């Protein structure tokens, strides 16, 4: 039966062909059966199409509730060999037949999605369009309207209407603040004014580049409505705001002053702790400030200088009466201080040093007669900037010290030069022994502890470390000479029980000769006590800066980090090693904490050794919100331009630094440009439409990554006509491919004008033949 139908179809097609004047050659040549670029079905993840699917119908619509968030659809090709390219409203992709598209976010209103079916071997494709309309949210439970809104300068555009939420206002450049007059809101609602610049009550400070302010009406159920106002200042007027001269009281500017140069450096000696800066404006009447503090034009201003390897920065700002300003910067660095803490000579007034003075020698010994009751020391510093201290007293270099009393026995004199840097020191000790009667002890014992060092008659100072439970010790002593008097803690005795208070105390054993000369043996006693020190010695952050700077008396700090900082390491040091630390309740002196966007509170609690004394410090670390991405497509061509080589440029901002970005031309994806986002989050991609762009609808799709890691796409649509010219162009939505009549029509000229008609008639007949052949073969395939 199938063969019979096929023969009849062939016979009929041959008759039509011959009747039209065509000659059909017979033989074994195979006839190609065209494939059909159609869908056999189209289903959706939610809702129903507004009409039953028909492969011959290419446009469908449906409506979903406002609560619907994500949507996908499943196209199935009529021919298994067909390729389906889908647009889900966010991105284009090749989707296998019968497979759901990637779910896309539904926006309120119309969401246009397409499925384009193409078959192997080329030929026209068929595009099915689905318009999904998401219903708007139901009206709020509360009235969120604002009764009125006005500004102190300029006019709102458009005129205020409580139902309109976006406005703009233009003001002159000289306007630096703008007052807002807000009307009333329904009872129970809250009303706030915010802006991208500081806000003082109802006054907004204005940035030169533009300021966004917003008024938020908040209902008791936390629903809100925001009114947006974009404020634009006019262009800045011009004025001469150069400096005519810039001078330093110490040091030399590098480079030499030139009004057109705004950045300078200078170096001064370390000893210079302050200096004067004199700035003269090129035009009298201008306002000058130094570090935001007014300075007199042409008069010196005294500034302090810190020792900082990075230098001391001073910003000088010149402002004209019309508000135009210009800044100059001077960085002044103090030289490194001297580290020379050597001596060139050292001597005593009444004895020679042993060994003889050498700068490398640190210890000297001198013996003087019993009648020598004092001496003076003269030292000469190798560097005049060094500070010389003798027994802790500042003494001029090369000048004899004040008389130093000498007790019987060993007298230590410490000579300590400190270099200009305040850090480098050298120390020389002169032990002056004044001869005296033998006042040695024969023994010194302590029951209840151990002396350090072990007793030696020549050693007069000892230490005794006692644990907290020891409340007293027994001290006993004997002198070498039995006629000498012994006193323990001032009481004449050779043995005594001494109470030991918590902390430091001293036990003194005095040996007194017949004529009143004496020697004291001292025992420095330290009895342990539980520490009550719960003081923090410092806080460190791996990112951001503490505000205010750390101080032991401050317990509340703040710090701010950028959005890309997702975690921070905080460290806490204690003044007493016996104290313990917790960070957010966990025992640790350092912790790495995850940061959410906004304020993150870190609580540091230190507990002293006694377990009672505590100190709490709070650090609020604010992680800034991610900036919104900004993509601008600038097409360098319009309708009628040649498509081949047509230029375009895409500028992106607020993108993820280091991420990749591409520009792809569709329908057949061709990457026209790619690049890497710069450290400041910007990228510029430029390219041209390739010469091979075929007739039909095309798209330029920019794909990148926002700072928060989400995908960013932006699309421009255009068509290419059969004559190689640009057809339609759009930055807002797809444009349909349509050839103008002048392009479609083929003109008829010359004596053979009838020939096209004959060919046309033959073409119709041959087309009918192919349709019948295709229908017969499909019926055979189904059979």
JSON list of C-alpha atoms in Angstrom, two decimals, residues 470-604:
[
{"chain": "A", "resi": 470, "resn": "UNK", "atom": "CA", "xyz": [54.74, 31.49, 103.48]},
{"chain": "A", "resi": 471, "resn": "UNK", "atom": "CA", "xyz": [53.82, 34.28, 105.92]},
{"chain": "A", "resi": 472, "resn": "UNK", "atom": "CA", "xyz": [57.14, 34.54, 107.86]},
{"chain": "A", "resi": 473, "resn": "UNK", "atom": "CA", "xyz": [60.79, 33.41, 107.81]},
{"chain": "A", "resi": 474, "resn": "UNK", "atom": "CA", "xyz": [63.46, 32.91, 110.50]},
{"chain": "A", "resi": 475, "resn": "UNK", "atom": "CA", "xyz": [66.61, 34.95, 109.84]},
{"chain": "A", "resi": 476, "resn": "UNK", "atom": "CA", "xyz": [69.90, 34.31, 111.74]},
{"chain": "A", "resi": 477, "resn": "UNK", "atom": "CA", "xyz": [73.32, 35.98, 111.32]},
{"chain": "A", "resi": 478, "resn": "UNK", "atom": "CA", "xyz": [76.80, 36.03, 112.93]},
{"chain": "A", "resi": 479, "resn": "UNK", "atom": "CA", "xyz": [79.57, 38.56, 112.33]},
{"chain": "A", "resi": 480, "resn": "UNK", "atom": "CA", "xyz": [83.24, 37.83, 111.70]},
{"chain": "A", "resi": 481, "resn": "UNK", "atom": "CA", "xyz": [84.13, 40.07, 114.66]},
{"chain": "A", "resi": 482, "resn": "UNK", "atom": "CA", "xyz": [82.27, 38.98, 117.78]},
{"chain": "A", "resi": 483, "resn": "UNK", "atom": "CA", "xyz": [82.46, 42.52, 119.21]},
{"chain": "A", "resi": 484, "resn": "UNK", "atom": "CA", "xyz": [80.39, 43.98, 116.39]},
{"chain": "A", "resi": 485, "resn": "UNK", "atom": "CA", "xyz": [76.69, 44.68, 116.91]},
{"chain": "A", "resi": 486, "resn": "UNK", "atom": "CA", "xyz": [74.07, 42.87, 114.82]},
{"chain": "A", "resi": 487, "resn": "UNK", "atom": "CA", "xyz": [70.64, 44.31, 114.15]},
{"chain": "A", "resi": 488, "resn": "UNK", "atom": "CA", "xyz": [67.91, 42.52, 112.20]},
{"chain": "A", "resi": 489, "resn": "UNK", "atom": "CA", "xyz": [65.18, 44.90, 111.02]},
{"chain": "A", "resi": 490, "resn": "UNK", "atom": "CA", "xyz": [66.54, 47.49, 113.47]},
{"chain": "A", "resi": 491, "resn": "UNK", "atom": "CA", "xyz": [66.30, 45.22, 116.47]},
{"chain": "A", "resi": 492, "resn": "UNK", "atom": "CA", "xyz": [69.59, 44.24, 118.15]},
{"chain": "A", "resi": 493, "resn": "UNK", "atom": "CA", "xyz": [69.61, 40.47, 117.85]},
{"chain": "A", "resi": 494, "resn": "UNK", "atom": "CA", "xyz": [71.34, 37.63, 116.04]},
{"chain": "A", "resi": 495, "resn": "UNK", "atom": "CA", "xyz": [68.10, 35.77, 115.15]},
{"chain": "A", "resi": 496, "resn": "UNK", "atom": "CA", "xyz": [64.56, 36.87, 114.50]},
{"chain": "A", "resi": 497, "resn": "UNK", "atom": "CA", "xyz": [61.26, 35.74, 112.98]},
{"chain": "A", "resi": 498, "resn": "UNK", "atom": "CA", "xyz": [60.24, 38.21, 110.24]},
{"chain": "A", "resi": 499, "resn": "UNK", "atom": "CA", "xyz": [56.72, 38.52, 108.83]},
{"chain": "A", "resi": 500, "resn": "UNK", "atom": "CA", "xyz": [56.56, 38.58, 105.02]},
{"chain": "A", "resi": 501, "resn": "UNK", "atom": "CA", "xyz": [53.70, 40.59, 103.53]},
{"chain": "A", "resi": 502, "resn": "UNK", "atom": "CA", "xyz": [52.31, 39.85, 100.05]},
{"chain": "A", "resi": 503, "resn": "UNK", "atom": "CA", "xyz": [54.49, 41.46, 97.40]},
{"chain": "A", "resi": 504, "resn": "UNK", "atom": "CA", "xyz": [57.90, 43.01, 97.90]},
{"chain": "A", "resi": 505, "resn": "UNK", "atom": "CA", "xyz": [59.59, 43.64, 101.25]},
{"chain": "A", "resi": 506, "resn": "UNK", "atom": "CA", "xyz": [63.15, 43.97, 102.47]},
{"chain": "A", "resi": 507, "resn": "UNK", "atom": "CA", "xyz": [64.94, 42.35, 105.39]},
{"chain": "A", "resi": 508, "resn": "UNK", "atom": "CA", "xyz": [68.02, 44.25, 106.56]},
{"chain": "A", "resi": 509, "resn": "UNK", "atom": "CA", "xyz": [70.83, 42.78, 108.64]},
{"chain": "A", "resi": 510, "resn": "UNK", "atom": "CA", "xyz": [73.20, 45.53, 109.80]},
{"chain": "A", "resi": 511, "resn": "UNK", "atom": "CA", "xyz": [76.75, 44.95, 111.06]},
{"chain": "A", "resi": 512, "resn": "UNK", "atom": "CA", "xyz": [78.04, 47.96, 113.08]},
{"chain": "A", "resi": 513, "resn": "UNK", "atom": "CA", "xyz": [81.68, 48.39, 114.09]},
{"chain": "A", "resi": 514, "resn": "UNK", "atom": "CA", "xyz": [82.85, 49.93, 117.37]},
{"chain": "A", "resi": 515, "resn": "UNK", "atom": "CA", "xyz": [83.16, 53.39, 115.86]},
{"chain": "A", "resi": 516, "resn": "UNK", "atom": "CA", "xyz": [79.85, 53.49, 114.05]},
{"chain": "A", "resi": 517, "resn": "UNK", "atom": "CA", "xyz": [80.86, 52.23, 110.63]},
{"chain": "A", "resi": 518, "resn": "UNK", "atom": "CA", "xyz": [78.32, 49.74, 109.39]},
{"chain": "A", "resi": 519, "resn": "UNK", "atom": "CA", "xyz": [77.41, 47.48, 106.57]},
{"chain": "A", "resi": 520, "resn": "UNK", "atom": "CA", "xyz": [73.93, 46.37, 105.60]},
{"chain": "A", "resi": 521, "resn": "UNK", "atom": "CA", "xyz": [73.12, 42.98, 104.19]},
{"chain": "A", "resi": 522, "resn": "UNK", "atom": "CA", "xyz": [69.74, 43.15, 102.47]},
{"chain": "A", "resi": 523, "resn": "UNK", "atom": "CA", "xyz": [67.35, 40.43, 101.46]},
{"chain": "A", "resi": 524, "resn": "UNK", "atom": "CA", "xyz": [64.79, 41.51, 98.84]},
{"chain": "A", "resi": 525, "resn": "UNK", "atom": "CA", "xyz": [61.79, 39.32, 99.60]},
{"chain": "A", "resi": 526, "resn": "UNK", "atom": "CA", "xyz": [59.04, 38.77, 97.06]},
{"chain": "A", "resi": 527, "resn": "UNK", "atom": "CA", "xyz": [55.98, 36.92, 98.21]},
{"chain": "A", "resi": 528, "resn": "UNK", "atom": "CA", "xyz": [53.68, 35.91, 95.39]},
{"chain": "A", "resi": 529, "resn": "UNK", "atom": "CA", "xyz": [50.13, 37.21, 95.22]},
{"chain": "A", "resi": 530, "resn": "UNK", "atom": "CA", "xyz": [47.43, 36.52, 92.70]},
{"chain": "A", "resi": 531, "resn": "UNK", "atom": "CA", "xyz": [47.60, 39.05, 89.91]},
{"chain": "A", "resi": 532, "resn": "UNK", "atom": "CA", "xyz": [44.68, 41.42, 89.35]},
{"chain": "A", "resi": 533, "resn": "UNK", "atom": "CA", "xyz": [45.98, 42.74, 86.05]},
{"chain": "A", "resi": 534, "resn": "UNK", "atom": "CA", "xyz": [43.31, 42.29, 83.37]},
{"chain": "A", "resi": 535, "resn": "UNK", "atom": "CA", "xyz": [44.57, 45.05, 81.08]},
{"chain": "A", "resi": 536, "resn": "UNK", "atom": "CA", "xyz": [44.88, 44.56, 77.32]},
{"chain": "A", "resi": 537, "resn": "UNK", "atom": "CA", "xyz": [48.25, 45.61, 75.91]},
{"chain": "A", "resi": 538, "resn": "UNK", "atom": "CA", "xyz": [47.13, 45.79, 72.29]},
{"chain": "A", "resi": 539, "resn": "UNK", "atom": "CA", "xyz": [44.67, 44.74, 69.57]},
{"chain": "A", "resi": 540, "resn": "UNK", "atom": "CA", "xyz": [45.75, 43.76, 66.07]},
{"chain": "A", "resi": 541, "resn": "UNK", "atom": "CA", "xyz": [43.62, 43.38, 62.92]},
{"chain": "A", "resi": 542, "resn": "UNK", "atom": "CA", "xyz": [44.57, 41.65, 59.66]},
{"chain": "A", "resi": 543, "resn": "UNK", "atom": "CA", "xyz": [42.55, 44.28, 57.80]},
{"chain": "A", "resi": 544, "resn": "UNK", "atom": "CA", "xyz": [41.11, 47.71, 58.47]},
{"chain": "A", "resi": 545, "resn": "UNK", "atom": "CA", "xyz": [42.28, 50.21, 61.11]},
{"chain": "A", "resi": 546, "resn": "UNK", "atom": "CA", "xyz": [41.16, 50.57, 64.72]},
{"chain": "A", "resi": 547, "resn": "UNK", "atom": "CA", "xyz": [39.32, 53.78, 65.47]},
{"chain": "A", "resi": 548, "resn": "UNK", "atom": "CA", "xyz": [40.36, 55.27, 67.79]},
{"chain": "A", "resi": 549, "resn": "UNK", "atom": "CA", "xyz": [43.96, 54.03, 67.97]},
{"chain": "A", "resi": 550, "resn": "UNK", "atom": "CA", "xyz": [44.49, 51.46, 70.70]},
{"chain": "A", "resi": 551, "resn": "UNK", "atom": "CA", "xyz": [44.77, 52.78, 74.25]},
{"chain": "A", "resi": 552, "resn": "UNK", "atom": "CA", "xyz": [44.53, 50.78, 77.47]},
{"chain": "A", "resi": 553, "resn": "UNK", "atom": "CA", "xyz": [41.82, 53.12, 78.75]},
{"chain": "A", "resi": 554, "resn": "UNK", "atom": "CA", "xyz": [39.56, 52.71, 75.69]},
{"chain": "A", "resi": 555, "resn": "UNK", "atom": "CA", "xyz": [37.18, 49.73, 75.55]},
{"chain": "A", "resi": 556, "resn": "UNK", "atom": "CA", "xyz": [35.12, 50.44, 72.43]},
{"chain": "A", "resi": 557, "resn": "UNK", "atom": "CA", "xyz": [36.57, 50.48, 68.92]},
{"chain": "A", "resi": 558, "resn": "UNK", "atom": "CA", "xyz": [35.38, 50.38, 65.34]},
{"chain": "A", "resi": 559, "resn": "UNK", "atom": "CA", "xyz": [36.95, 49.32, 62.06]},
{"chain": "A", "resi": 560, "resn": "UNK", "atom": "CA", "xyz": [35.79, 49.15, 58.46]},
{"chain": "A", "resi": 561, "resn": "UNK", "atom": "CA", "xyz": [36.77, 46.74, 55.64]},
{"chain": "A", "resi": 562, "resn": "UNK", "atom": "CA", "xyz": [35.76, 46.42, 52.01]},
{"chain": "A", "resi": 563, "resn": "UNK", "atom": "CA", "xyz": [33.15, 43.98, 50.72]},
{"chain": "A", "resi": 564, "resn": "UNK", "atom": "CA", "xyz": [35.80, 41.54, 49.42]},
{"chain": "A", "resi": 565, "resn": "UNK", "atom": "CA", "xyz": [37.16, 41.06, 52.95]},
{"chain": "A", "resi": 566, "resn": "UNK", "atom": "CA", "xyz": [35.13, 38.01, 54.04]},
{"chain": "A", "resi": 567, "resn": "UNK", "atom": "CA", "xyz": [37.08, 37.20, 57.19]},
{"chain": "A", "resi": 568, "resn": "UNK", "atom": "CA", "xyz": [39.45, 38.94, 59.56]},
{"chain": "A", "resi": 569, "resn": "UNK", "atom": "CA", "xyz": [42.04, 37.83, 62.09]},
{"chain": "A", "resi": 570, "resn": "UNK", "atom": "CA", "xyz": [41.95, 39.70, 65.39]},
{"chain": "A", "resi": 571, "resn": "UNK", "atom": "CA", "xyz": [44.65, 39.37, 68.04]},
{"chain": "A", "resi": 572, "resn": "UNK", "atom": "CA", "xyz": [44.68, 40.51, 71.65]},
{"chain": "A", "resi": 573, "resn": "UNK", "atom": "CA", "xyz": [47.75, 40.97, 73.85]},
{"chain": "A", "resi": 574, "resn": "UNK", "atom": "CA", "xyz": [47.70, 41.17, 77.64]},
{"chain": "A", "resi": 575, "resn": "UNK", "atom": "CA", "xyz": [49.86, 43.25, 79.91]},
{"chain": "A", "resi": 576, "resn": "UNK", "atom": "CA", "xyz": [50.19, 40.35, 82.38]},
{"chain": "A", "resi": 577, "resn": "UNK", "atom": "CA", "xyz": [51.06, 36.93, 80.99]},
{"chain": "A", "resi": 578, "resn": "UNK", "atom": "CA", "xyz": [49.01, 35.26, 83.76]},
{"chain": "A", "resi": 579, "resn": "UNK", "atom": "CA", "xyz": [45.78, 36.81, 82.48]},
{"chain": "A", "resi": 580, "resn": "UNK", "atom": "CA", "xyz": [43.48, 34.82, 80.18]},
{"chain": "A", "resi": 581, "resn": "UNK", "atom": "CA", "xyz": [41.64, 36.03, 77.07]},
{"chain": "A", "resi": 582, "resn": "UNK", "atom": "CA", "xyz": [38.41, 35.05, 75.30]},
{"chain": "A", "resi": 583, "resn": "UNK", "atom": "CA", "xyz": [37.36, 36.30, 71.86]},
{"chain": "A", "resi": 584, "resn": "UNK", "atom": "CA", "xyz": [33.62, 36.04, 71.28]},
{"chain": "A", "resi": 585, "resn": "UNK", "atom": "CA", "xyz": [33.45, 33.55, 74.16]},
{"chain": "A", "resi": 586, "resn": "UNK", "atom": "CA", "xyz": [36.26, 31.30, 72.93]},
{"chain": "A", "resi": 587, "resn": "UNK", "atom": "CA", "xyz": [39.53, 31.13, 74.86]},
{"chain": "A", "resi": 588, "resn": "UNK", "atom": "CA", "xyz": [42.18, 32.45, 72.47]},
{"chain": "A", "resi": 589, "resn": "UNK", "atom": "CA", "xyz": [44.52, 35.39, 71.98]},
{"chain": "A", "resi": 590, "resn": "UNK", "atom": "CA", "xyz": [43.95, 35.32, 68.22]},
{"chain": "A", "resi": 591, "resn": "UNK", "atom": "CA", "xyz": [40.93, 34.29, 66.18]},
{"chain": "A", "resi": 592, "resn": "UNK", "atom": "CA", "xyz": [39.91, 34.33, 62.54]},
{"chain": "A", "resi": 593, "resn": "UNK", "atom": "CA", "xyz": [36.29, 35.41, 62.23]},
{"chain": "A", "resi": 594, "resn": "UNK", "atom": "CA", "xyz": [33.92, 35.32, 59.27]},
{"chain": "A", "resi": 595, "resn": "UNK", "atom": "CA", "xyz": [32.45, 38.74, 58.39]},
{"chain": "A", "resi": 596, "resn": "UNK", "atom": "CA", "xyz": [28.92, 39.32, 57.25]},
{"chain": "A", "resi": 597, "resn": "UNK", "atom": "CA", "xyz": [27.95, 42.44, 55.35]},
{"chain": "A", "resi": 598, "resn": "UNK", "atom": "CA", "xyz": [27.30, 45.22, 57.86]},
{"chain": "A", "resi": 599, "resn": "UNK", "atom": "CA", "xyz": [28.30, 45.45, 61.51]},
{"chain": "A", "resi": 600, "resn": "UNK", "atom": "CA", "xyz": [30.14, 42.49, 63.13]},
{"chain": "A", "resi": 601, "resn": "UNK", "atom": "CA", "xyz": [30.70, 42.78, 66.90]},
{"chain": "A", "resi": 602, "resn": "UNK", "atom": "CA", "xyz": [33.77, 41.17, 68.44]},
{"chain": "A", "resi": 603, "resn": "UNK", "atom": "CA", "xyz": [33.92, 40.98, 72.25]},
{"chain": "A", "resi": 604, "resn": "UNK", "atom": "CA", "xyz": [37.29, 40.52, 73.98]}
]
